[in-house]
CSV table of C-alpha atoms in Angstrom, one decimal:
chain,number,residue,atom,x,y,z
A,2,UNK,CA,-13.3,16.9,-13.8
A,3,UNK,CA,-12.5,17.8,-17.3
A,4,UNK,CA,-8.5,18.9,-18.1
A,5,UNK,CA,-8.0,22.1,-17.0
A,6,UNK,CA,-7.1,24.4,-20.0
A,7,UNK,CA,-4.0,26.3,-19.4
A,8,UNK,CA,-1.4,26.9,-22.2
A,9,UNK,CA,2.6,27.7,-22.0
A,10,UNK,CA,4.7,29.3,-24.2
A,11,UNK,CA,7.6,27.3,-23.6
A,12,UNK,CA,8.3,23.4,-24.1
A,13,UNK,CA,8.5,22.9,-20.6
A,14,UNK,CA,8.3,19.4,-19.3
A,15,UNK,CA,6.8,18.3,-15.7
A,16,UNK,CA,9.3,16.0,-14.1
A,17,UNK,CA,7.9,13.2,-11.8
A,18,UNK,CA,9.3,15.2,-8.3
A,19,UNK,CA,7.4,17.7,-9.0
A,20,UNK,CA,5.1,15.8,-6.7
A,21,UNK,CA,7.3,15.0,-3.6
A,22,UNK,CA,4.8,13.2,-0.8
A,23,UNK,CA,6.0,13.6,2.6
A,24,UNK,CA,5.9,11.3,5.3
A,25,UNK,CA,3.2,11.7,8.7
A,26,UNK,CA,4.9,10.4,11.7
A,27,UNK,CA,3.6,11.4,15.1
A,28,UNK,CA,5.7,9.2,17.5
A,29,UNK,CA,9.4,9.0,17.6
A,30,UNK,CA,11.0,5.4,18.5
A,31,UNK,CA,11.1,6.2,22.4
A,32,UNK,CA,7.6,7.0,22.7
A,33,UNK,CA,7.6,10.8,22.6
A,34,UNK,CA,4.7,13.1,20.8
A,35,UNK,CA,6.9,14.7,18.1
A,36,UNK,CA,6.2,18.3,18.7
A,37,UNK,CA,3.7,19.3,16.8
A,38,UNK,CA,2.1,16.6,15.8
A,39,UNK,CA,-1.7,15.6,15.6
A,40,UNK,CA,-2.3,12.8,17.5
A,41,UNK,CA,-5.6,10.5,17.5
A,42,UNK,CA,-8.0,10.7,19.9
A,43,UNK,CA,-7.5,7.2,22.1
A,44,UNK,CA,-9.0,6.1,24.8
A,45,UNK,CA,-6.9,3.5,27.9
A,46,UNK,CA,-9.5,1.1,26.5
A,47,UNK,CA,-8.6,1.1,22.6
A,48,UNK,CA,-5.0,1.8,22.7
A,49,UNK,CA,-4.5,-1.4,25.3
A,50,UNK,CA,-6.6,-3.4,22.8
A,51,UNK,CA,-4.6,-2.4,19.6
A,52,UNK,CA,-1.5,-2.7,21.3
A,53,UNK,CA,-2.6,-6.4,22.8
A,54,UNK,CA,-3.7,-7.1,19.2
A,55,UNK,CA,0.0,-5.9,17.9
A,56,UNK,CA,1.5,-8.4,20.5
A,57,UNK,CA,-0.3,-11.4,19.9
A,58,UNK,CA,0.4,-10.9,15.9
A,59,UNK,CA,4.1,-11.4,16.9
A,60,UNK,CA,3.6,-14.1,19.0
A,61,UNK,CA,1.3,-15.9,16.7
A,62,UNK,CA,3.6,-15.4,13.9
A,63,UNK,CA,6.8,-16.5,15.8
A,64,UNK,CA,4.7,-20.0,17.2
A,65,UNK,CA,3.5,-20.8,13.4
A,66,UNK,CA,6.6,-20.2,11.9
A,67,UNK,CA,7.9,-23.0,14.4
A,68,UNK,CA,5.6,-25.1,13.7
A,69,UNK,CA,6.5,-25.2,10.2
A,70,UNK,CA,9.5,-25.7,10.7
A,71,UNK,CA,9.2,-28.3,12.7
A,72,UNK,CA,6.6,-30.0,9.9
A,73,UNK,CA,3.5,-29.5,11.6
A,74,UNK,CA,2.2,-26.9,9.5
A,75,UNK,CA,2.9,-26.6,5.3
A,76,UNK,CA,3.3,-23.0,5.3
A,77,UNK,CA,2.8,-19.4,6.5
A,78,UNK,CA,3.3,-15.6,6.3
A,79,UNK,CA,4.2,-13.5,9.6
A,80,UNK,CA,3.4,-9.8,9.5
A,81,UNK,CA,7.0,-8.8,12.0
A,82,UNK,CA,8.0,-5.7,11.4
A,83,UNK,CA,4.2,-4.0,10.3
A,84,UNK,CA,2.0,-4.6,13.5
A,85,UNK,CA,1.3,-1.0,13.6
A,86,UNK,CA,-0.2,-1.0,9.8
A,87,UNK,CA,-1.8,-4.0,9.9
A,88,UNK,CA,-3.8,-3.4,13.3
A,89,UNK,CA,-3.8,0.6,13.1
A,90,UNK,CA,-6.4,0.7,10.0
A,91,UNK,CA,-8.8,-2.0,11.2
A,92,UNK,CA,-8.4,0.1,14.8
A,93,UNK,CA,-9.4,2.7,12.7
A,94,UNK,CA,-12.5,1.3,11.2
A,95,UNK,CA,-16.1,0.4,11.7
A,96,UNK,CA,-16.7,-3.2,12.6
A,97,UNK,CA,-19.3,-3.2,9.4
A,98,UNK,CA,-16.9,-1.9,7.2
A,99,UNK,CA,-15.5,-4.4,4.8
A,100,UNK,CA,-11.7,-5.2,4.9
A,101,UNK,CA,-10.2,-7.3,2.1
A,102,UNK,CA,-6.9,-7.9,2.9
A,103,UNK,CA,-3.8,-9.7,0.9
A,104,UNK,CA,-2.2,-12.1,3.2
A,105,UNK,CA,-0.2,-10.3,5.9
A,106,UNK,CA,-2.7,-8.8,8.1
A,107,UNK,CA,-3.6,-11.4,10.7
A,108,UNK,CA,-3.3,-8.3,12.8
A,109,UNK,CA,-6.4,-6.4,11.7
A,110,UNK,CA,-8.6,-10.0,12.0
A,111,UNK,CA,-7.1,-10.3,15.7
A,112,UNK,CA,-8.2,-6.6,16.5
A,113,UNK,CA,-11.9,-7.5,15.2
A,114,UNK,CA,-12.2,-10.4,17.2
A,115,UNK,CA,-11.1,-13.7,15.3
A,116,UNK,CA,-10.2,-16.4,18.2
A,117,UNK,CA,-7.1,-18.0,18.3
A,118,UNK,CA,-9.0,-21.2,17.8
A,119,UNK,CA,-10.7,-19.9,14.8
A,120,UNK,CA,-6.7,-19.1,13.0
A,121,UNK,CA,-5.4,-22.7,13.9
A,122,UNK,CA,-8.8,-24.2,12.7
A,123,UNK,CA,-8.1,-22.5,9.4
A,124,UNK,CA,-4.4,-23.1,9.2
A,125,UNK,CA,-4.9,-26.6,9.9
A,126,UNK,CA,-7.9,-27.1,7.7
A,127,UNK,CA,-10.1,-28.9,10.2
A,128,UNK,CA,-13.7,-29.8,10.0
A,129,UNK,CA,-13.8,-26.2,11.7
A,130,UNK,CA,-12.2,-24.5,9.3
A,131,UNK,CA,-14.6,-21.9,7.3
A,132,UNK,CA,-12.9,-22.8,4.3
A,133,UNK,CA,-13.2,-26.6,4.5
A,134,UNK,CA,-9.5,-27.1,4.5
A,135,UNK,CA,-9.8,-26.0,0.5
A,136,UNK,CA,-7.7,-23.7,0.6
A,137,UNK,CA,-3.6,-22.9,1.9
A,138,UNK,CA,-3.0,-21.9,5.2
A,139,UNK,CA,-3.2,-17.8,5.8
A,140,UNK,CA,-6.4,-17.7,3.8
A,141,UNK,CA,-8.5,-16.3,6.4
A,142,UNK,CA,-11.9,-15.4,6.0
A,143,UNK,CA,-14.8,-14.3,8.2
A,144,UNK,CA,-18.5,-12.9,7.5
A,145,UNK,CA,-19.2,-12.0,11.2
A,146,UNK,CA,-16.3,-10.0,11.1
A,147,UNK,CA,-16.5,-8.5,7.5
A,148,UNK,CA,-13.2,-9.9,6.4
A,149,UNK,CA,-13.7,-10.9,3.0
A,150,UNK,CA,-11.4,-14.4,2.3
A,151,UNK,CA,-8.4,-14.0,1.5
A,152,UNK,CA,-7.5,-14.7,-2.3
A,153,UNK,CA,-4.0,-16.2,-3.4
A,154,UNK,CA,-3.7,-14.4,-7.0
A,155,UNK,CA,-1.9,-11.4,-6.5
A,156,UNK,CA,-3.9,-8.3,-6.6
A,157,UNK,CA,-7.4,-9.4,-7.5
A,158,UNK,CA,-8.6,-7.6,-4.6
A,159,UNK,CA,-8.0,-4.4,-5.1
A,160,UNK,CA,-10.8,-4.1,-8.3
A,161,UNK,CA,-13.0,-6.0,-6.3
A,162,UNK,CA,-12.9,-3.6,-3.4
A,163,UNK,CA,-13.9,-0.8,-5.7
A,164,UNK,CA,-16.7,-3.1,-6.8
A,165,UNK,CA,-18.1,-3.7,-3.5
A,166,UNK,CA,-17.9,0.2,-2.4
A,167,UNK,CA,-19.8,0.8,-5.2
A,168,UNK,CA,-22.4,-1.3,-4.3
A,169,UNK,CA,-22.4,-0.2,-0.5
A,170,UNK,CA,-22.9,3.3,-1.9
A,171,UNK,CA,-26.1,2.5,-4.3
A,172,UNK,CA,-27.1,0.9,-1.2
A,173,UNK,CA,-26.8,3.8,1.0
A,174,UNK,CA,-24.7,2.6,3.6
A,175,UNK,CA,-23.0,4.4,5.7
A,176,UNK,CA,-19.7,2.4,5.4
A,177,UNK,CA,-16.5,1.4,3.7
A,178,UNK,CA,-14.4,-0.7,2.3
A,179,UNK,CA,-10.6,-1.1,2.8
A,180,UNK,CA,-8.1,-3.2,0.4
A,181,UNK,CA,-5.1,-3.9,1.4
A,182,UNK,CA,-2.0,-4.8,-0.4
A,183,UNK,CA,2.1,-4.4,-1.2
A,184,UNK,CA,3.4,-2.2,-3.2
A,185,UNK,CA,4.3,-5.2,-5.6
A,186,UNK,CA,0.7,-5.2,-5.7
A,187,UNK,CA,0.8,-1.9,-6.9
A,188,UNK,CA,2.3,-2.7,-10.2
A,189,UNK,CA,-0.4,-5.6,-11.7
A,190,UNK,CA,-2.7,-4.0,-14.0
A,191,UNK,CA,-5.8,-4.4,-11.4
A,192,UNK,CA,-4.5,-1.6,-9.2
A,193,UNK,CA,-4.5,0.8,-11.9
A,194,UNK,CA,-8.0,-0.6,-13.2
A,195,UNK,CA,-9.2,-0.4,-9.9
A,196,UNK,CA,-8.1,3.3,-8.6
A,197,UNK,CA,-9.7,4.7,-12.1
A,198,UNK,CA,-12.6,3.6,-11.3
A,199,UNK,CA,-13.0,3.9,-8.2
A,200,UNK,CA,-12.1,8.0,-8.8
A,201,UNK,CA,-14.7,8.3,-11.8
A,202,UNK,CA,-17.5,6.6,-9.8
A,203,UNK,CA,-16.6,8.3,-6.5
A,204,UNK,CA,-17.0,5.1,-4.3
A,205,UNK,CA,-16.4,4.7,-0.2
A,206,UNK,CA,-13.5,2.7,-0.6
A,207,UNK,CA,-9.4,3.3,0.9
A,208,UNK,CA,-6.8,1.8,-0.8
A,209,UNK,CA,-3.8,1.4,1.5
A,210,UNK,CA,-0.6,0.1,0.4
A,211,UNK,CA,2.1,-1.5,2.8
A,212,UNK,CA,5.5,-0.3,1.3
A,213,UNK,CA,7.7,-2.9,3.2
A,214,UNK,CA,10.3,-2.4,0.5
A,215,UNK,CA,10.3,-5.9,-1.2
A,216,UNK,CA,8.1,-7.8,-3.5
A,217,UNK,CA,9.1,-11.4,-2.3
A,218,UNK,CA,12.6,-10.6,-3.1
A,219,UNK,CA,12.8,-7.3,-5.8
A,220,UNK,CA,13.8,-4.4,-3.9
A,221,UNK,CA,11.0,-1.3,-4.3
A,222,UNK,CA,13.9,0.2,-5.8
A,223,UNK,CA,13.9,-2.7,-8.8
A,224,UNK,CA,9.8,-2.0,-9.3
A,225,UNK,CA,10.1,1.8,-9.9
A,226,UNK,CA,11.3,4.8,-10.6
A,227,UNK,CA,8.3,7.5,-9.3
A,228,UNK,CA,8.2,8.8,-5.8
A,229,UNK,CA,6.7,5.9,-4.1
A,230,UNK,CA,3.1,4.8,-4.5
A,231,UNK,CA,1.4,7.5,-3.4
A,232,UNK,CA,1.4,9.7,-6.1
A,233,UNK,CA,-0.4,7.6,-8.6
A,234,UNK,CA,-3.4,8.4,-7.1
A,235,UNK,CA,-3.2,11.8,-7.5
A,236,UNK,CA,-2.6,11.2,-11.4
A,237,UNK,CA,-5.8,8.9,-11.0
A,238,UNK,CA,-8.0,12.3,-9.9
A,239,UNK,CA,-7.9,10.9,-6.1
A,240,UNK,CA,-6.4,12.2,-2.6
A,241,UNK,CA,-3.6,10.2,-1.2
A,242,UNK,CA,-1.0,10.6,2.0
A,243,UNK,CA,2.4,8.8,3.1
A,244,UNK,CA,2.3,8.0,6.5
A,245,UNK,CA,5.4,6.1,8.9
A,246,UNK,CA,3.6,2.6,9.3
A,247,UNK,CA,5.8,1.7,12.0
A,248,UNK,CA,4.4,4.6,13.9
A,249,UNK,CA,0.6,3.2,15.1
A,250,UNK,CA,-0.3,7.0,15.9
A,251,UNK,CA,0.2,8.0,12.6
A,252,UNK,CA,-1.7,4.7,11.2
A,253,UNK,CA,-4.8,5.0,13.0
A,254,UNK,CA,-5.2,8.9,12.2
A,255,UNK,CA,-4.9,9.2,8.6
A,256,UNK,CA,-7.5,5.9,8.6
A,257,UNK,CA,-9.5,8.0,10.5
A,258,UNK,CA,-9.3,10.8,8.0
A,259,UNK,CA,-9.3,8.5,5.3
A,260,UNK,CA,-12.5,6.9,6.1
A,261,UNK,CA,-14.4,10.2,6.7
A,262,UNK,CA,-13.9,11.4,3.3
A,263,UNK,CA,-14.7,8.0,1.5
A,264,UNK,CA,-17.9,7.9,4.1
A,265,UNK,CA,-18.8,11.2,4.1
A,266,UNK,CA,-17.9,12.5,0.9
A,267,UNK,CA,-17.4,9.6,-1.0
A,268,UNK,CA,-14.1,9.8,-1.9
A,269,UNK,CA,-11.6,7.0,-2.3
A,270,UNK,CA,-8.4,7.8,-0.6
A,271,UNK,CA,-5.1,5.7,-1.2
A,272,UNK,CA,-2.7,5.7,2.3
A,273,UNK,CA,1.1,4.2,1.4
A,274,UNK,CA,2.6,2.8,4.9
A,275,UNK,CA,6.0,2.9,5.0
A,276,UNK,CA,7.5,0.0,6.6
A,277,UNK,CA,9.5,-2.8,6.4
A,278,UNK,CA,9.1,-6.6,6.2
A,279,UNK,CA,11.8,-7.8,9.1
A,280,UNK,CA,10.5,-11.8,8.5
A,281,UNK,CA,11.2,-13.6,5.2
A,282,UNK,CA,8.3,-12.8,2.4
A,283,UNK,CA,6.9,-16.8,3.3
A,284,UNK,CA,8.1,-19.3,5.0
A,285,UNK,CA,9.2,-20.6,1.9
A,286,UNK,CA,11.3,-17.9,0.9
A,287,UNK,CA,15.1,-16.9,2.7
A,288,UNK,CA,15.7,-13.6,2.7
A,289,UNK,CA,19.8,-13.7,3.0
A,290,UNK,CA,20.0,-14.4,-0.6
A,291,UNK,CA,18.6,-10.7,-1.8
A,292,UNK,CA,19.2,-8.7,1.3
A,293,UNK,CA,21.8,-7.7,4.8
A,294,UNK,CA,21.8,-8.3,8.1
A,295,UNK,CA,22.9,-4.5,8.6
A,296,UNK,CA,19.8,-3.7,6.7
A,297,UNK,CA,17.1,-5.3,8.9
A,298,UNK,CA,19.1,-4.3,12.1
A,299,UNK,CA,18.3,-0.1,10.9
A,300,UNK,CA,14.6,-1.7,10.5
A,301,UNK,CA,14.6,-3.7,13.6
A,302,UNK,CA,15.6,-0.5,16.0
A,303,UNK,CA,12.3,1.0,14.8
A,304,UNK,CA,10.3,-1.4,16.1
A,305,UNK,CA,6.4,-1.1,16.0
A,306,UNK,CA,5.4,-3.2,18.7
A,307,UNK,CA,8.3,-1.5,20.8
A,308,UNK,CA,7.7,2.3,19.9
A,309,UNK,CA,4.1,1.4,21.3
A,310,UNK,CA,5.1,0.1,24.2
A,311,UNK,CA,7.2,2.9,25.1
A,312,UNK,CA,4.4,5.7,24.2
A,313,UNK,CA,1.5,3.4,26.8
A,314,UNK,CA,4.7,3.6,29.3
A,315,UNK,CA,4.8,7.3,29.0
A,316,UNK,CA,0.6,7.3,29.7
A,317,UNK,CA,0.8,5.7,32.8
A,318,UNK,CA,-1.4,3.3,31.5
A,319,UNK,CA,1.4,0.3,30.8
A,320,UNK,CA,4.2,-1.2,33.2
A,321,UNK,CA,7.0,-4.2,33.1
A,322,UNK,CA,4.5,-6.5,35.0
A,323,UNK,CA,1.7,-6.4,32.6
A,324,UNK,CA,3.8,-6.6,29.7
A,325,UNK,CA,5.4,-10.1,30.9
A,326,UNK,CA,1.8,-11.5,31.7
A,327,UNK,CA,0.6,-10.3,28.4
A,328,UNK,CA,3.8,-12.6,26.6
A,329,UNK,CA,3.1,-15.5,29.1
A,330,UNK,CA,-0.9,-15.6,28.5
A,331,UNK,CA,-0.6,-15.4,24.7
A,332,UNK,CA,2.4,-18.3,23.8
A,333,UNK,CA,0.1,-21.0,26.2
A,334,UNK,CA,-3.4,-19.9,24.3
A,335,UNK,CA,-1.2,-20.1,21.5
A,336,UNK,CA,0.0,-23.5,21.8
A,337,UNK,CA,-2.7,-25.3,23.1
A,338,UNK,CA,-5.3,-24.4,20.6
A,339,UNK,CA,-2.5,-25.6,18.3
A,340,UNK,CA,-2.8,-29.1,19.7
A,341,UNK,CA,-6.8,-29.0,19.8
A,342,UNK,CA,-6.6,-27.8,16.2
A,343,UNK,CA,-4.1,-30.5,15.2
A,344,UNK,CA,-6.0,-33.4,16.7
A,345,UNK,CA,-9.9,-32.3,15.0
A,346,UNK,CA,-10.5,-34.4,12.0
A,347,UNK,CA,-10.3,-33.2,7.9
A,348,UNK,CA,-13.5,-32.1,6.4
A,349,UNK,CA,-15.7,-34.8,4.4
A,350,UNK,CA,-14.5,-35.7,1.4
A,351,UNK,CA,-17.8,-34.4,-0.2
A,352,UNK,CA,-16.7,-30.7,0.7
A,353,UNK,CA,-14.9,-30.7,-2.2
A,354,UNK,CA,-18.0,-29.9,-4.2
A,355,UNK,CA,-20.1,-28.3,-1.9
A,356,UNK,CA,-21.3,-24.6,-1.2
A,357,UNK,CA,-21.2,-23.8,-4.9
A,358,UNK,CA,-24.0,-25.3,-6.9
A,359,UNK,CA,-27.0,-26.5,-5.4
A,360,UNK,CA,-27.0,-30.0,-6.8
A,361,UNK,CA,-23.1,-30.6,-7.5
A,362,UNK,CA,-23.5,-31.5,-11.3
A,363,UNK,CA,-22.2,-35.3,-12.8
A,364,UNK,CA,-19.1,-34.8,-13.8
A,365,UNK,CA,-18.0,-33.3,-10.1
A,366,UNK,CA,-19.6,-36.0,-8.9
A,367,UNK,CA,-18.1,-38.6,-11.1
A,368,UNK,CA,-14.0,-37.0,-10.4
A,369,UNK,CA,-15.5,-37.1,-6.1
A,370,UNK,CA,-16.0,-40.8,-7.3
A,371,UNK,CA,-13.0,-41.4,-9.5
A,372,UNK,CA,-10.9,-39.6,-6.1
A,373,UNK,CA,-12.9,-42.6,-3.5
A,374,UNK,CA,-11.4,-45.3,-5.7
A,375,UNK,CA,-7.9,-43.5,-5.8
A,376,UNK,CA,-8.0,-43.2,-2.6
A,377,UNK,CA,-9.0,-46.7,-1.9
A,378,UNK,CA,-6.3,-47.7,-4.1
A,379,UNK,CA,-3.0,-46.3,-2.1
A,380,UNK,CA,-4.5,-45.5,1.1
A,381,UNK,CA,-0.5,-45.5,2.2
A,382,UNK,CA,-0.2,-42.3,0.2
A,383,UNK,CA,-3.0,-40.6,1.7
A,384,UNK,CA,-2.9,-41.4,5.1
A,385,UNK,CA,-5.1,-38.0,6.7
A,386,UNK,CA,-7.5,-37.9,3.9
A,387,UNK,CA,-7.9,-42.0,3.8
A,388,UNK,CA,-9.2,-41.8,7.4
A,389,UNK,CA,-12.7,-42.5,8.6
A,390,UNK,CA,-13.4,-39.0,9.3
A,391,UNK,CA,-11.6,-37.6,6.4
A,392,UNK,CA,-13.7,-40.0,4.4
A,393,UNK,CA,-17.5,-38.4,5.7
């Protein structure tokens, strides 16, 4: 669309709240339809699964924190506090439509179907894992499911989300991708790169943005000044919406909306989720030293997992008894495919240099050498990856 041409008189500025996005909420914390509101159509079927899905997220999250804590694990990153976003838009989806995600939606892999064996394989980096223990824990990946693998640079996604819908509309498909992301995210160079495009060759692809108010430990408040995220796409020529991503309602409706127009129409659409990391940014990190106690308590009274609860309550189609059985199925699956995990051996050695080139060439083969001798050398020091199995 070219610039519009429309002249003034007067030296009048536009200010940035000229643009003031509301937020879409449709539940209140007790469960209640805010009057008014449009709700998603969901069936007993789906909202039990998505809210099952929101569960074992917590759970999950809550076990593997423990674990690294207690050593058995180097490192994770939970999701508590944005269940609702992270399962609501894959609930909203197409199982063929691509999802590449950041690191914090373990929620949206659980909804599609990932086992719990298949996450402990990959945390633990078993001869299981997809990745071939090559990568840190949390870097999930799956073709079946059309989760693209999860990349540690920060943002990289995002461009190559545009890319791909791009490609699945020269291709004619009838499908989608979503990229997922903070809003510390939102300021590396990629995001803008990749929403410009993405608007100039109108491509099928949603941007949404999980504004959980910190970027490891810079408040949103410390990254900028505008209203929010949402309005840069409109800047960028696209549509965009704010929506409560503690409310699931909300979540899974404007995904629905969202992915009409980028199917239908071909529009890419960026959704900000407003919500609020309750854990620590890693495992690694301690939130005490940048943030209150007071602060997460407002957050944890508008509890995701809880204001769903109480909404299936008001259906009829949720009690007390199925909620406890649901807790007490999920911590036991939990923990024993921990153990199973734990105990499977490390992936050859010669996975290091596979799946890449067909032939590995010499001088990868000559470091997989110089590494056998190492390793020979101070076996003490290497103790998993000195075993017979480890060794292939």
């Amino acid at each position: 669309m070219d610039t519009q041409e429309r002249t003034i008189n007067t030296p009048d500025f536009t200010a940035g709240d000229a643009l003031q996005i509301a937020t879409y909420q449709v539940l209140a914390q007790d469960g209640t339809v805010i009057p008014g509101a449009v709700v998603p159509e969901l069936d007993e079927a789906q909202a039990l699964k998505i809210y099952r899905a929101m569960v074992f997220t917590r759970v999950l999250d809550e076990r593997m924190l423990a674990a690294q804590r207690q050593g058995r694990l180097s490192f994770y990153l939970q999701s508590t506090g944005e269940e609702a976003t992270t399962v609501g838009f894959a609930a909203a989806l197409d199982d063929s439509d691509m999802i590449m995600a950041q690191y914090r939606e373990q929620g949206a892999l659980a909804y599609r179907g990932f086992s719990v064996e298949q996450f402990m394989n990959q945390l633990f980096g078993n001869d299981l894992d997809y990745g071939k223990g090559r990568q840190m824990p949390i870097h999930y990946g799956s073709k079946d499911l059309h989760y693209m693998t999860i990349s540690s640079p920060l943002a990289t996604q995002i461009p190559q989300a545009t890319g791909y819908a791009y490609g699945q509309k020269l291709a004619g498909n009838k499908a989608c991708t979503v990229t997922v992301f903070g809003e510390g995210a939102a300021s590396e160079g990629d995001f803008h790169a990749a929403l410009n495009m993405a608007a100039v060759l109108k491509v099928p692809v949603i941007f949404l943005c999980r504004n959980n108010g910190y970027a490891i430990s810079t408040p949103s408040s410390e990254q900028f000044a505008s209203d929010g995220v949402a309005p840069r796409a409109v800047g960028y020529g696209m549509k965009s919406i704010r929506i409560d991503g503690n409310d699931v309602l909300a979540v899974v409706k404007a995904m629905q909306k969202a992915r009409k127009l980028a199917v239908e129409q071909n529009e890419p659409v960026l959704v900000e989720a407003m919500s609020y990391r309750l854990a620590a940014h890693s495992s690694s990190d301690d939130p005490s030293g940048y943030r209150n106690k007071a602060e997460e308590d407002k957050w944890r009274a508008k509890d995701p997992i809880l204001r769903m609860k109480n909404w299936l309550l008001k259906q009829a189609w949720w009690d007390e008894a199925q909620e406890k059985q649901l807790y007490e199925s999920i911590r036991p699956q939990v923990l024993e495919a921990m153990k199973r995990a734990q105990q499977r051996p490390s992936p050859p050695l010669e996975a290091l240099i596979t799946d890449v080139y067909d032939r590995p060439p010499a001088q990868l083969e000559a470091q997989l050498e110089a590494l056998r001798s190492h390793l020979d050398k101070y076996p003490e020091a290497y103790p998993k990856s000195a075993g017979g199995a480890a060794r292939g």
